[in-house]
Amino acid sequence: ASMAIDAVIEGDAMIAMMAAMAGDFARSSSMFEAGSGYWKFAFDLLADLAPELSGSVLRQAPPFFARTLMFPYSEGMVFLLDIGERQGYGAVDDVYRNPPESTEQVLHPEKYIAGEAPIAIDEPTWNTSLRRLGSNVLGEVQIRYILNDESAAAGWGGDRYTLFDDDGKNVLVWMSTWDSPKDADEFSNAWRRYIGTRLQRNRNQDA
């Protein structure tokens, strides 16, 4: 939810900046001429180039980090432009009064408009001697970036991960729910491929 709110703030700032560069201080029409689809395409291209245009630390980091850093600026801007195309830019004021509840709603404005809220998942409640370290939600966008697979993440309904300490060892419990059994299977298959790739990469590094 905090990432979704960041996307509204930073996306609006991006629109204001680019509209000002075009001399359209009222943000009335210039940003909508190309359409949100154009800007999404442009940002998708930029996401692949961003690490190369940045410092050495970001170039060496997994692509997940660069895409996550760009999310509020790129997807936030596309989200608000989509809302503006549908309802006029004045509707952005309503977004501030009723902000999106998840990154899923930012990625899919139609779900925001329909009020499709994320499904809350409670933390594990079983009796355990494990020490709880923290808990949070990944959301659709971070799952998408981890897997590098939009389709596999698109059926996200909700998730929660909780990290425990087991005598100095980390134990991660991650639970998720999906829009349909088909969506769950698609994610599960993509996750297995991802884990397989990670394990093979680790073996190669150890060799």
PDB file of N, CA and C in Angstrom, residues 13-71:
ATOM      1  N   ALA A  13       4.090  14.033  -9.719  1.00  0.00           N
ATOM      2  CA  ALA A  13       5.231  14.936  -9.854  1.00  0.00           C
ATOM      3  C   ALA A  13       5.869  14.801 -11.238  1.00  0.00           C
ATOM      4  N   MET A  14       5.944  13.576 -11.747  1.00  0.00           N
ATOM      5  CA  MET A  14       6.494  13.365 -13.093  1.00  0.00           C
ATOM      6  C   MET A  14       5.636  14.063 -14.145  1.00  0.00           C
ATOM      7  N   ILE A  15       4.323  13.946 -14.008  1.00  0.00           N
ATOM      8  CA  ILE A  15       3.426  14.596 -14.960  1.00  0.00           C
ATOM      9  C   ILE A  15       3.596  16.108 -14.893  1.00  0.00           C
ATOM     10  N   ALA A  16       3.667  16.640 -13.669  1.00  0.00           N
ATOM     11  CA  ALA A  16       3.836  18.081 -13.511  1.00  0.00           C
ATOM     12  C   ALA A  16       5.143  18.553 -14.131  1.00  0.00           C
ATOM     13  N   MET A  17       6.219  17.790 -13.913  1.00  0.00           N
ATOM     14  CA  MET A  17       7.519  18.167 -14.456  1.00  0.00           C
ATOM     15  C   MET A  17       7.506  18.173 -15.985  1.00  0.00           C
ATOM     16  N   MET A  18       6.970  17.105 -16.561  1.00  0.00           N
ATOM     17  CA  MET A  18       6.996  16.993 -18.020  1.00  0.00           C
ATOM     18  C   MET A  18       6.013  17.971 -18.665  1.00  0.00           C
ATOM     19  N   ALA A  19       4.891  18.229 -17.998  1.00  0.00           N
ATOM     20  CA  ALA A  19       3.951  19.216 -18.526  1.00  0.00           C
ATOM     21  C   ALA A  19       4.569  20.608 -18.482  1.00  0.00           C
ATOM     22  N   ALA A  20       5.302  20.918 -17.406  1.00  0.00           N
ATOM     23  CA  ALA A  20       5.958  22.215 -17.305  1.00  0.00           C
ATOM     24  C   ALA A  20       7.013  22.382 -18.389  1.00  0.00           C
ATOM     25  N   MET A  21       7.734  21.295 -18.680  1.00  0.00           N
ATOM     26  CA  MET A  21       8.739  21.348 -19.746  1.00  0.00           C
ATOM     27  C   MET A  21       8.088  21.645 -21.092  1.00  0.00           C
ATOM     28  N   ALA A  22       6.833  21.204 -21.246  1.00  0.00           N
ATOM     29  CA  ALA A  22       6.104  21.448 -22.487  1.00  0.00           C
ATOM     30  C   ALA A  22       5.346  22.772 -22.449  1.00  0.00           C
ATOM     31  N   GLY A  23       5.441  23.503 -21.327  1.00  0.00           N
ATOM     32  CA  GLY A  23       4.740  24.774 -21.204  1.00  0.00           C
ATOM     33  C   GLY A  23       3.273  24.641 -20.887  1.00  0.00           C
ATOM     34  N   ASP A  24       2.835  23.440 -20.551  1.00  0.00           N
ATOM     35  CA  ASP A  24       1.425  23.206 -20.241  1.00  0.00           C
ATOM     36  C   ASP A  24       1.265  23.190 -18.722  1.00  0.00           C
ATOM     37  N   PHE A  25       1.295  24.371 -18.107  1.00  0.00           N
ATOM     38  CA  PHE A  25       1.292  24.443 -16.649  1.00  0.00           C
ATOM     39  C   PHE A  25      -0.048  24.050 -16.060  1.00  0.00           C
ATOM     40  N   ALA A  26      -1.088  24.040 -16.858  1.00  0.00           N
ATOM     41  CA  ALA A  26      -2.396  23.612 -16.365  1.00  0.00           C
ATOM     42  C   ALA A  26      -2.560  22.097 -16.442  1.00  0.00           C
ATOM     43  N   ARG A  27      -1.575  21.430 -17.064  1.00  0.00           N
ATOM     44  CA  ARG A  27      -1.639  19.970 -17.243  1.00  0.00           C
ATOM     45  C   ARG A  27      -2.973  19.565 -17.878  1.00  0.00           C
ATOM     46  N   SER A  28      -3.358  20.301 -18.894  1.00  0.00           N
ATOM     47  CA  SER A  28      -4.697  20.109 -19.452  1.00  0.00           C
ATOM     48  C   SER A  28      -4.742  19.091 -20.583  1.00  0.00           C
ATOM     49  N   SER A  29      -3.733  19.092 -21.448  1.00  0.00           N
ATOM     50  CA  SER A  29      -3.875  18.228 -22.613  1.00  0.00           C
ATOM     51  C   SER A  29      -2.578  17.602 -23.094  1.00  0.00           C
ATOM     52  N   SER A  30      -1.442  18.263 -22.884  1.00  0.00           N
ATOM     53  CA  SER A  30      -0.215  17.820 -23.541  1.00  0.00           C
ATOM     54  C   SER A  30       0.189  16.404 -23.157  1.00  0.00           C
ATOM     55  N   MET A  31      -0.033  16.022 -21.905  1.00  0.00           N
ATOM     56  CA  MET A  31       0.403  14.707 -21.460  1.00  0.00           C
ATOM     57  C   MET A  31      -0.501  13.590 -21.973  1.00  0.00           C
ATOM     58  N   PHE A  32      -1.709  13.966 -22.421  1.00  0.00           N
ATOM     59  CA  PHE A  32      -2.658  12.937 -22.835  1.00  0.00           C
ATOM     60  C   PHE A  32      -2.640  12.686 -24.342  1.00  0.00           C
ATOM     61  N   GLU A  33      -1.934  13.537 -25.085  1.00  0.00           N
ATOM     62  CA  GLU A  33      -1.938  13.408 -26.530  1.00  0.00           C
ATOM     63  C   GLU A  33      -1.323  12.087 -26.979  1.00  0.00           C
ATOM     64  N   ALA A  34      -0.215  11.699 -26.345  1.00  0.00           N
ATOM     65  CA  ALA A  34       0.433  10.448 -26.724  1.00  0.00           C
ATOM     66  C   ALA A  34      -0.294   9.241 -26.148  1.00  0.00           C
ATOM     67  N   GLY A  35      -0.958   9.416 -25.011  1.00  0.00           N
ATOM     68  CA  GLY A  35      -1.688   8.320 -24.388  1.00  0.00           C
ATOM     69  C   GLY A  35      -0.833   7.574 -23.380  1.00  0.00           C
ATOM     70  N   SER A  36      -1.470   6.968 -22.383  1.00  0.00           N
ATOM     71  CA  SER A  36      -0.744   6.256 -21.338  1.00  0.00           C
ATOM     72  C   SER A  36      -0.005   5.050 -21.895  1.00  0.00           C
ATOM     73  N   GLY A  37      -0.547   4.442 -22.959  1.00  0.00           N
ATOM     74  CA  GLY A  37       0.114   3.293 -23.572  1.00  0.00           C
ATOM     75  C   GLY A  37       1.487   3.645 -24.118  1.00  0.00           C
ATOM     76  N   TYR A  38       1.592   4.827 -24.707  1.00  0.00           N
ATOM     77  CA  TYR A  38       2.890   5.285 -25.231  1.00  0.00           C
ATOM     78  C   TYR A  38       3.896   5.424 -24.106  1.00  0.00           C
ATOM     79  N   TRP A  39       3.480   6.047 -23.004  1.00  0.00           N
ATOM     80  CA  TRP A  39       4.404   6.276 -21.906  1.00  0.00           C
ATOM     81  C   TRP A  39       4.793   4.969 -21.233  1.00  0.00           C
ATOM     82  N   LYS A  40       3.884   4.019 -21.161  1.00  0.00           N
ATOM     83  CA  LYS A  40       4.221   2.706 -20.596  1.00  0.00           C
ATOM     84  C   LYS A  40       5.274   2.034 -21.462  1.00  0.00           C
ATOM     85  N   PHE A  41       5.112   2.098 -22.776  1.00  0.00           N
ATOM     86  CA  PHE A  41       6.095   1.508 -23.685  1.00  0.00           C
ATOM     87  C   PHE A  41       7.459   2.168 -23.506  1.00  0.00           C
ATOM     88  N   ALA A  42       7.456   3.486 -23.393  1.00  0.00           N
ATOM     89  CA  ALA A  42       8.711   4.226 -23.241  1.00  0.00           C
ATOM     90  C   ALA A  42       9.400   3.863 -21.932  1.00  0.00           C
ATOM     91  N   PHE A  43       8.624   3.761 -20.847  1.00  0.00           N
ATOM     92  CA  PHE A  43       9.219   3.437 -19.555  1.00  0.00           C
ATOM     93  C   PHE A  43       9.719   1.997 -19.516  1.00  0.00           C
ATOM     94  N   ASP A  44       9.044   1.091 -20.212  1.00  0.00           N
ATOM     95  CA  ASP A  44       9.516  -0.289 -20.266  1.00  0.00           C
ATOM     96  C   ASP A  44      10.886  -0.361 -20.936  1.00  0.00           C
ATOM     97  N   LEU A  45      11.071   0.430 -21.989  1.00  0.00           N
ATOM     98  CA  LEU A  45      12.378   0.480 -22.640  1.00  0.00           C
ATOM     99  C   LEU A  45      13.419   1.091 -21.704  1.00  0.00           C
ATOM    100  N   LEU A  46      13.032   2.143 -21.013  1.00  0.00           N
ATOM    101  CA  LEU A  46      13.963   2.817 -20.118  1.00  0.00           C
ATOM    102  C   LEU A  46      14.376   1.925 -18.960  1.00  0.00           C
ATOM    103  N   ALA A  47      13.470   1.063 -18.510  1.00  0.00           N
ATOM    104  CA  ALA A  47      13.786   0.174 -17.387  1.00  0.00           C
ATOM    105  C   ALA A  47      14.961  -0.730 -17.721  1.00  0.00           C
ATOM    106  N   ASP A  48      15.048  -1.156 -18.973  1.00  0.00           N
ATOM    107  CA  ASP A  48      16.156  -2.020 -19.376  1.00  0.00           C
ATOM    108  C   ASP A  48      17.466  -1.247 -19.473  1.00  0.00           C
ATOM    109  N   LEU A  49      17.369   0.046 -19.740  1.00  0.00           N
ATOM    110  CA  LEU A  49      18.571   0.857 -19.911  1.00  0.00           C
ATOM    111  C   LEU A  49      19.025   1.528 -18.626  1.00  0.00           C
ATOM    112  N   ALA A  50      18.121   1.649 -17.650  1.00  0.00           N
ATOM    113  CA  ALA A  50      18.417   2.419 -16.442  1.00  0.00           C
ATOM    114  C   ALA A  50      19.702   2.002 -15.743  1.00  0.00           C
ATOM    115  N   PRO A  51      19.941   0.688 -15.535  1.00  0.00           N
ATOM    116  CA  PRO A  51      21.185   0.325 -14.847  1.00  0.00           C
ATOM    117  C   PRO A  51      22.432   0.797 -15.585  1.00  0.00           C
ATOM    118  N   GLU A  52      22.404   0.735 -16.923  1.00  0.00           N
ATOM    119  CA  GLU A  52      23.571   1.145 -17.691  1.00  0.00           C
ATOM    120  C   GLU A  52      23.790   2.652 -17.615  1.00  0.00           C
ATOM    121  N   LEU A  53      22.711   3.401 -17.375  1.00  0.00           N
ATOM    122  CA  LEU A  53      22.821   4.853 -17.304  1.00  0.00           C
ATOM    123  C   LEU A  53      23.103   5.335 -15.887  1.00  0.00           C
ATOM    124  N   SER A  54      23.161   4.390 -14.942  1.00  0.00           N
ATOM    125  CA  SER A  54      23.342   4.753 -13.544  1.00  0.00           C
ATOM    126  C   SER A  54      24.762   4.422 -13.089  1.00  0.00           C
ATOM    127  N   GLY A  55      25.001   4.507 -11.788  1.00  0.00           N
ATOM    128  CA  GLY A  55      26.314   4.240 -11.244  1.00  0.00           C
ATOM    129  C   GLY A  55      26.660   2.766 -11.240  1.00  0.00           C
ATOM    130  N   SER A  56      27.903   2.477 -10.867  1.00  0.00           N
ATOM    131  CA  SER A  56      28.402   1.100 -10.913  1.00  0.00           C
ATOM    132  C   SER A  56      27.660   0.194  -9.939  1.00  0.00           C
ATOM    133  N   VAL A  57      27.228   0.734  -8.790  1.00  0.00           N
ATOM    134  CA  VAL A  57      26.533  -0.094  -7.803  1.00  0.00           C
ATOM    135  C   VAL A  57      25.228  -0.626  -8.378  1.00  0.00           C
ATOM    136  N   LEU A  58      24.453   0.243  -9.024  1.00  0.00           N
ATOM    137  CA  LEU A  58      23.179  -0.187  -9.598  1.00  0.00           C
ATOM    138  C   LEU A  58      23.393  -1.128 -10.778  1.00  0.00           C
ATOM    139  N   ARG A  59      24.466  -0.915 -11.535  1.00  0.00           N
ATOM    140  CA  ARG A  59      24.750  -1.806 -12.668  1.00  0.00           C
ATOM    141  C   ARG A  59      25.043  -3.222 -12.191  1.00  0.00           C
ATOM    142  N   GLN A  60      25.638  -3.341 -11.015  1.00  0.00           N
ATOM    143  CA  GLN A  60      25.992  -4.653 -10.494  1.00  0.00           C
ATOM    144  C   GLN A  60      24.850  -5.298  -9.703  1.00  0.00           C
ATOM    145  N   ALA A  61      23.837  -4.525  -9.379  1.00  0.00           N
ATOM    146  CA  ALA A  61      22.712  -5.043  -8.593  1.00  0.00           C
ATOM    147  C   ALA A  61      21.757  -5.836  -9.477  1.00  0.00           C
ATOM    148  N   PRO A  62      20.982  -6.754  -8.891  1.00  0.00           N
ATOM    149  CA  PRO A  62      19.957  -7.463  -9.668  1.00  0.00           C
ATOM    150  C   PRO A  62      18.971  -6.466 -10.284  1.00  0.00           C
ATOM    151  N   PRO A  63      18.449  -6.745 -11.488  1.00  0.00           N
ATOM    152  CA  PRO A  63      17.495  -5.827 -12.142  1.00  0.00           C
ATOM    153  C   PRO A  63      16.292  -5.496 -11.262  1.00  0.00           C
ATOM    154  N   PHE A  64      15.954  -6.400 -10.334  1.00  0.00           N
ATOM    155  CA  PHE A  64      14.827  -6.176  -9.423  1.00  0.00           C
ATOM    156  C   PHE A  64      14.931  -4.823  -8.735  1.00  0.00           C
ATOM    157  N   PHE A  65      16.139  -4.452  -8.297  1.00  0.00           N
ATOM    158  CA  PHE A  65      16.299  -3.224  -7.531  1.00  0.00           C
ATOM    159  C   PHE A  65      16.075  -1.988  -8.400  1.00  0.00           C
ATOM    160  N   ALA A  66      16.616  -2.013  -9.610  1.00  0.00           N
ATOM    161  CA  ALA A  66      16.445  -0.863 -10.497  1.00  0.00           C
ATOM    162  C   ALA A  66      14.973  -0.673 -10.849  1.00  0.00           C
ATOM    163  N   ARG A  67      14.279  -1.752 -11.144  1.00  0.00           N
ATOM    164  CA  ARG A  67      12.862  -1.650 -11.509  1.00  0.00           C
ATOM    165  C   ARG A  67      12.012  -1.194 -10.321  1.00  0.00           C
ATOM    166  N   THR A  68      12.356  -1.668  -9.123  1.00  0.00           N
ATOM    167  CA  THR A  68      11.613  -1.255  -7.936  1.00  0.00           C
ATOM    168  C   THR A  68      11.805   0.234  -7.673  1.00  0.00           C
ATOM    169  N   LEU A  69      13.029   0.731  -7.864  1.00  0.00           N
ATOM    170  CA  LEU A  69      13.289   2.155  -7.676  1.00  0.00           C
ATOM    171  C   LEU A  69      12.523   3.006  -8.679  1.00  0.00           C
ATOM    172  N   MET A  70      12.365   2.500  -9.891  1.00  0.00           N
ATOM    173  CA  MET A  70      11.682   3.258 -10.938  1.00  0.00           C
ATOM    174  C   MET A  70      10.170   3.191 -10.835  1.00  0.00           C
ATOM    175  N   PHE A  71       9.655   2.179 -10.140  1.00  0.00           N
ATOM    176  CA  PHE A  71       8.216   1.924 -10.135  1.00  0.00           C
ATOM    177  C   PHE A  71       7.362   3.149  -9.826  1.00  0.00           C
TER     178      PHE A  71
END
